[in-house]
Short mmCIF file of C-alpha atoms in Angstrom, two decimals:
data_model
loop_
_atom_site.label_atom_id
_atom_site.label_comp_id
_atom_site.label_asym_id
_atom_site.label_seq_id
_atom_site.Cartn_x
_atom_site.Cartn_y
_atom_site.Cartn_z
CA MET A 124 20.90 -30.65 -0.66
CA THR A 125 20.24 -27.19 -1.88
CA HIS A 126 16.59 -27.52 -0.79
CA ARG A 127 17.65 -28.49 2.69
CA PHE A 128 20.10 -25.59 2.92
CA HIS A 129 17.39 -23.11 1.91
CA LEU A 130 15.00 -24.69 4.39
CA ARG A 131 17.46 -24.42 7.24
CA TYR A 132 18.40 -20.88 6.28
CA SER A 133 14.73 -19.72 6.11
CA THR A 134 14.05 -21.42 9.47
CA ARG A 135 17.00 -19.64 11.04
CA ILE A 136 15.85 -16.28 9.66
CA SER A 137 12.32 -16.89 10.96
CA LEU A 138 13.68 -17.83 14.37
CA TRP A 139 15.76 -14.62 14.56
CA GLY A 140 12.80 -12.59 13.46
CA PHE A 141 10.67 -14.12 16.18
CA LEU A 142 13.36 -13.46 18.80
CA PHE A 143 13.61 -9.83 17.80
CA ALA A 144 9.78 -9.40 17.87
CA LEU A 145 9.40 -11.30 21.17
CA PRO A 146 10.06 -8.26 23.52
CA ALA A 147 7.45 -6.20 21.73
CA VAL A 148 4.94 -9.06 21.77
CA LEU A 149 5.55 -9.66 25.49
CA TYR A 150 5.18 -5.97 26.20
CA LEU A 151 1.79 -5.86 24.32
CA LEU A 152 0.57 -8.98 26.09
CA LEU A 153 1.65 -7.83 29.57
CA PHE A 154 0.72 -4.12 29.40
CA ASN A 155 -2.09 -4.06 26.85
CA LEU A 156 -3.94 -7.31 26.41
CA TYR A 157 -3.80 -8.50 30.05
CA PRO A 158 -5.08 -5.15 31.55
CA MET A 159 -7.95 -5.13 28.98
CA LEU A 160 -8.97 -8.72 29.82
CA ASN A 161 -8.62 -8.10 33.53
CA ALA A 162 -10.74 -4.95 33.32
CA PHE A 163 -13.39 -6.88 31.45
CA TYR A 164 -13.41 -9.52 34.17
CA LEU A 165 -13.58 -6.89 36.96
CA SER A 166 -16.53 -5.22 35.32
CA PHE A 167 -18.61 -8.23 36.40
CA THR A 168 -17.51 -8.07 39.99
CA ARG A 169 -17.82 -5.89 43.11
CA TYR A 170 -14.24 -4.91 43.94
CA ASP A 171 -12.99 -2.19 46.26
CA LEU A 172 -9.18 -2.78 45.93
CA ILE A 173 -9.11 -4.17 49.43
CA SER A 174 -11.26 -7.33 49.57
CA ALA A 175 -11.30 -10.05 46.88
CA PRO A 176 -13.53 -9.39 43.77
CA GLU A 177 -17.08 -10.68 44.26
CA TRP A 178 -18.94 -11.83 41.13
CA ILE A 179 -22.17 -9.91 40.56
CA GLY A 180 -22.87 -10.50 36.86
CA ILE A 181 -24.09 -7.51 34.83
CA GLY A 182 -25.05 -5.45 37.89
CA ASN A 183 -22.31 -2.89 37.24
CA TYR A 184 -23.47 -2.44 33.64
CA ARG A 185 -27.00 -1.84 34.74
CA GLN A 186 -25.81 0.77 37.23
CA VAL A 187 -23.60 2.47 34.69
CA LEU A 188 -26.26 2.68 31.99
CA ALA A 189 -28.79 4.09 34.55
CA SER A 190 -26.28 6.53 36.05
CA THR A 191 -27.00 10.22 35.54
CA SER A 192 -23.43 10.97 36.40
CA PHE A 193 -22.14 8.79 33.53
CA GLN A 194 -24.69 10.30 31.08
CA SER A 195 -23.75 13.84 32.14
CA SER A 196 -20.04 13.06 31.89
CA LEU A 197 -20.60 11.57 28.43
CA GLN A 198 -22.29 14.80 27.32
CA ILE A 199 -19.41 16.86 28.61
CA THR A 200 -16.96 14.60 26.83
CA VAL A 201 -18.78 14.91 23.51
CA LEU A 202 -18.94 18.72 23.89
CA TYR A 203 -15.21 18.81 24.63
CA VAL A 204 -14.23 16.56 21.77
CA PHE A 205 -16.19 18.27 19.04
CA GLY A 206 -15.41 21.72 20.51
CA THR A 207 -11.79 20.80 20.15
CA VAL A 208 -11.32 18.69 17.01
CA VAL A 209 -13.50 20.60 14.51
CA PRO A 210 -11.63 23.92 15.00
CA VAL A 211 -8.31 22.04 15.16
CA TRP A 212 -8.97 20.58 11.67
CA PHE A 213 -9.31 24.04 10.18
CA LEU A 214 -6.54 25.60 12.18
CA SER A 215 -4.01 22.82 11.46
CA PHE A 216 -4.97 22.69 7.77
CA GLY A 217 -4.71 26.50 7.42
CA VAL A 218 -1.28 26.59 9.05
CA ALA A 219 -0.16 23.66 6.84
CA MET A 220 -1.28 25.56 3.76
CA LEU A 221 0.72 28.60 4.83
CA LEU A 222 3.77 26.52 5.59
CA ASN A 223 3.47 24.82 2.21
CA CYS A 224 3.75 28.21 0.54
CA VAL A 225 6.71 29.44 2.61
CA ARG A 226 10.05 29.28 0.83
CA ILE A 227 12.23 31.08 3.37
CA PHE A 228 13.41 29.36 6.60
CA THR A 229 10.94 26.56 6.05
CA GLY A 230 12.69 24.18 8.48
CA THR A 231 12.80 26.84 11.22
CA TRP A 232 9.07 27.61 10.89
CA ARG A 233 8.13 23.96 10.93
CA THR A 234 10.27 23.33 14.04
CA LEU A 235 8.81 26.33 15.90
CA LEU A 236 5.22 25.38 15.05
CA PHE A 237 5.81 21.70 16.01
CA ILE A 238 7.11 22.62 19.48
CA PRO A 239 3.63 22.50 21.23
CA THR A 240 3.34 18.85 20.33
CA ILE A 241 6.68 17.75 21.73
CA LEU A 242 6.21 19.59 24.99
CA PRO A 243 4.84 17.41 27.84
CA LEU A 244 1.10 17.84 28.25
CA LEU A 245 1.52 18.35 31.96
CA THR A 246 3.83 21.33 31.33
CA VAL A 247 1.46 22.81 28.80
CA THR A 248 -1.50 22.39 31.09
CA LEU A 249 0.32 24.06 34.01
CA VAL A 250 1.34 27.04 31.86
CA TRP A 251 -2.13 27.53 30.47
CA LYS A 252 -3.59 27.19 33.96
CA LEU A 253 -1.41 30.20 34.94
CA LEU A 254 -2.47 32.08 31.82
CA PHE A 255 -6.16 31.59 32.69
CA ASN A 256 -5.66 32.57 36.35
CA LEU A 257 -7.90 35.35 37.55
CA ARG A 258 -4.86 37.62 37.75
CA GLY A 259 -3.10 36.02 34.74
CA PRO A 260 -2.03 37.54 31.40
CA ILE A 261 -5.28 36.73 29.54
CA ASN A 262 -7.38 38.63 32.08
CA GLY A 263 -4.75 41.33 32.01
CA MET A 264 -5.34 41.82 28.26
CA LEU A 265 -9.11 41.91 28.88
CA ILE A 266 -8.64 44.63 31.50
CA PHE A 267 -6.43 46.54 29.07
CA PHE A 268 -9.29 46.65 26.55
CA GLY A 269 -11.80 47.65 29.17
CA ILE A 270 -13.33 44.23 29.70
CA ASP A 271 -14.04 42.82 33.12
CA PRO A 272 -11.80 39.84 34.10
CA VAL A 273 -13.28 36.37 33.67
CA ALA A 274 -13.02 33.56 36.24
CA TRP A 275 -12.03 31.12 33.53
CA LEU A 276 -11.29 28.13 35.77
CA SER A 277 -13.89 28.66 38.52
CA ASP A 278 -16.94 29.64 36.50
CA ALA A 279 -18.84 26.79 34.85
CA ARG A 280 -19.82 29.06 31.95
CA TYR A 281 -16.26 29.56 30.79
CA VAL A 282 -14.21 26.61 32.13
CA ASN A 283 -14.90 24.30 29.21
CA LEU A 284 -13.95 27.08 26.78
CA ALA A 285 -10.65 27.52 28.64
CA VAL A 286 -9.88 23.79 28.35
CA ILE A 287 -10.83 23.71 24.68
CA ILE A 288 -8.60 26.71 23.88
CA THR A 289 -5.70 24.93 25.58
CA SER A 290 -6.40 21.84 23.46
CA TRP A 291 -6.40 23.94 20.26
CA TRP A 292 -2.88 25.18 21.01
CA HIS A 293 -1.51 21.80 21.93
CA ALA A 294 -3.13 19.62 19.21
CA SER A 295 -3.02 21.84 16.13
CA SER A 296 0.71 21.52 15.60
CA TYR A 297 0.58 17.74 15.43
CA TYR A 298 -2.20 17.52 12.84
CA MET A 299 -0.51 20.45 10.98
CA ILE A 300 2.42 18.18 10.31
CA LEU A 301 0.17 15.40 8.99
CA PHE A 302 -1.70 17.85 6.71
CA LEU A 303 1.60 19.30 5.53
CA ALA A 304 2.85 15.82 4.55
CA GLY A 305 -0.39 15.24 2.66
CA LEU A 306 -0.14 18.59 0.86
CA GLN A 307 3.42 17.86 -0.19
CA ALA A 308 2.35 14.48 -1.57
CA VAL A 309 -0.01 16.12 -4.02
CA PRO A 310 1.77 16.37 -7.41
CA SER A 311 2.15 19.99 -8.42
CA VAL A 312 1.40 19.10 -12.07
CA TYR A 313 -2.31 18.70 -11.23
CA GLN A 314 -2.49 22.11 -9.61
CA GLU A 315 -0.62 23.66 -12.53
CA ALA A 316 -3.00 22.02 -15.01
CA ALA A 317 -6.04 23.30 -13.10
CA ALA A 318 -4.58 26.81 -12.99
CA LEU A 319 -4.02 26.73 -16.73
CA ASP A 320 -7.67 25.74 -17.18
CA GLY A 321 -8.62 28.86 -15.27
CA ALA A 322 -9.47 27.30 -11.90
CA SER A 323 -9.33 29.66 -8.93
CA ALA A 324 -7.41 28.97 -5.77
CA TRP A 325 -10.64 27.83 -4.05
CA GLN A 326 -11.54 25.58 -6.98
CA ARG A 327 -8.07 24.01 -6.96
CA LEU A 328 -8.39 23.41 -3.25
CA ARG A 329 -11.84 21.91 -3.49
CA HIS A 330 -11.51 19.83 -6.66
CA VAL A 331 -7.83 18.94 -6.80
CA ILE A 332 -6.07 19.20 -3.48
CA LEU A 333 -8.68 17.88 -1.08
CA PRO A 334 -9.72 14.81 -3.15
CA LEU A 335 -6.05 13.83 -3.45
CA MET A 336 -5.52 14.35 0.29
CA ARG A 337 -8.49 12.22 1.29
CA PRO A 338 -6.41 9.48 2.98
CA THR A 339 -4.64 12.17 5.09
CA VAL A 340 -7.99 13.84 5.93
CA VAL A 341 -9.46 10.53 7.01
CA LEU A 342 -6.44 9.78 9.14
CA VAL A 343 -6.55 13.23 10.82
CA VAL A 344 -10.30 13.04 11.47
CA VAL A 345 -10.19 9.54 12.99
CA LEU A 346 -7.01 10.15 15.06
CA SER A 347 -8.17 13.50 16.39
CA ILE A 348 -11.57 12.22 17.54
CA ILE A 349 -10.11 9.12 19.16
CA ASN A 350 -7.37 11.18 20.93
CA GLY A 351 -10.10 13.62 22.04
CA PHE A 352 -12.09 10.89 23.69
CA ARG A 353 -8.91 9.55 25.37
CA THR A 354 -8.04 12.91 26.97
CA PHE A 355 -7.49 12.78 30.74
CA ALA A 356 -4.44 14.81 31.92
CA LEU A 357 -5.71 18.13 30.62
CA GLN A 358 -8.89 18.16 32.74
CA TYR A 359 -7.29 16.37 35.69
CA VAL A 360 -4.51 18.96 36.04
CA MET A 361 -6.24 22.11 34.93
CA THR A 362 -9.65 21.78 36.70
CA GLY A 363 -9.83 18.39 38.44
CA GLY A 364 -13.23 18.02 36.84
CA GLY A 365 -14.55 21.23 38.41
CA PRO A 366 -16.05 23.55 39.14
CA GLY A 367 -18.51 20.95 40.41
CA THR A 368 -18.60 18.45 37.60
CA ALA A 369 -18.51 20.97 34.73
CA THR A 370 -15.39 19.40 33.13
CA GLU A 371 -15.68 15.86 34.48
CA ILE A 372 -15.15 13.91 31.24
CA VAL A 373 -15.65 10.15 31.22
CA PRO A 374 -12.01 9.13 31.69
CA LEU A 375 -11.84 11.39 34.74
CA LEU A 376 -15.10 9.96 36.09
CA ILE A 377 -13.67 6.46 35.66
CA TYR A 378 -10.55 7.44 37.56
CA LYS A 379 -12.49 9.00 40.45
CA THR A 380 -14.87 6.05 40.61
CA ALA A 381 -11.99 3.62 40.85
CA PHE A 382 -9.51 5.39 43.06
CA ALA A 383 -11.54 7.95 45.01
CA PHE A 384 -14.74 5.96 45.60
CA LEU A 385 -12.90 2.54 45.51
CA SER A 386 -15.50 1.06 43.17
CA MET A 387 -13.17 -0.67 40.72
CA GLY A 388 -15.90 -2.96 39.32
CA GLU A 389 -18.18 -0.09 38.39
CA ALA A 390 -15.19 1.86 36.97
CA ALA A 391 -14.22 -1.20 34.83
CA ALA A 392 -17.79 -1.43 33.55
CA MET A 393 -17.63 2.29 32.63
CA SER A 394 -14.39 1.76 30.77
CA VAL A 395 -15.83 -1.17 28.77
CA VAL A 396 -18.97 0.75 27.89
CA TYR A 397 -16.89 3.79 26.94
CA PHE A 398 -14.53 1.67 24.81
CA LEU A 399 -17.46 0.13 22.92
CA LEU A 400 -19.01 3.52 22.29
CA ILE A 401 -15.69 4.83 20.88
CA LEU A 402 -15.24 1.70 18.80
CA ILE A 403 -18.75 1.90 17.32
CA PHE A 404 -18.39 5.57 16.57
CA SER A 405 -14.97 5.08 14.97
CA LEU A 406 -16.29 2.27 12.73
CA ILE A 407 -19.28 4.37 11.65
CA GLN A 408 -16.93 7.29 11.01
CA LEU A 409 -14.62 5.17 8.86
CA ARG A 410 -17.59 3.70 6.94
CA VAL A 411 -18.92 7.17 6.22
CA LEU A 412 -15.63 8.61 5.16
CA GLN A 413 -14.69 5.57 2.97
CA GLY A 414 -18.16 5.68 1.47
CA GLU A 415 -17.68 9.33 0.50
CA SER A 416 -14.26 8.44 -0.90
CA SER A 417 -15.71 5.60 -3.11
CA GLY A 418 -18.62 7.81 -4.12
#
């Protein structure tokens, strides 16, 4: 009797758990899994959003892999990602170190420094677009110091730098919070013991703090690079991919191919290739970082 009661009770609990999880599962199936499978199917078709998809096999993939536009866009994307994430690692970690040492108004400082992350990216992009305007405040400061104004958003030599600087400001605060959480998880007793042994601040950072923060470092590195490859709104709003194609990253090229040139099949093939490249790179990255950790 007791066994039957426990069985009914566990079944009822499992049923309620399934019912509570069902909306999230349906959401993932409808808005994540189905679009991915549909995009994979469309990548083997010729589809212009008007007529029915026409099966053409791997023709789109051949066209994408031979496309100079895709290769150029991939180079621009890689330049943007690494020009953004590497400085952001150091900026966010440095700010986190400073915040970890602050003992006055700590909550206020953390809130103020976290504001860039919670602001909508569209708002941030529009504000920085005004700042980089030819008659904007940044050129105003350059003129004040006797430097000629720079056409930040219309000169191919400077436009990527302008976009990257905007990314620094927006992304650093988010990874700063992650680094700060990792720093505060490091037991102070290890640092005190190292200090008593005569270790300098740099030696404590290198041999005590960073090894203990390795999971946080791996998380930040992987997240920042994946988020960098997923960027779209920044270039779309700030430059539209211009001047010319100077800032036309792969997600923006996919968007234009699908909705401007009405070549949905080719755009789907680009998205699949791009997804596989990011996946392979992420797996290699995790393998390398985990290998260093075990070593």
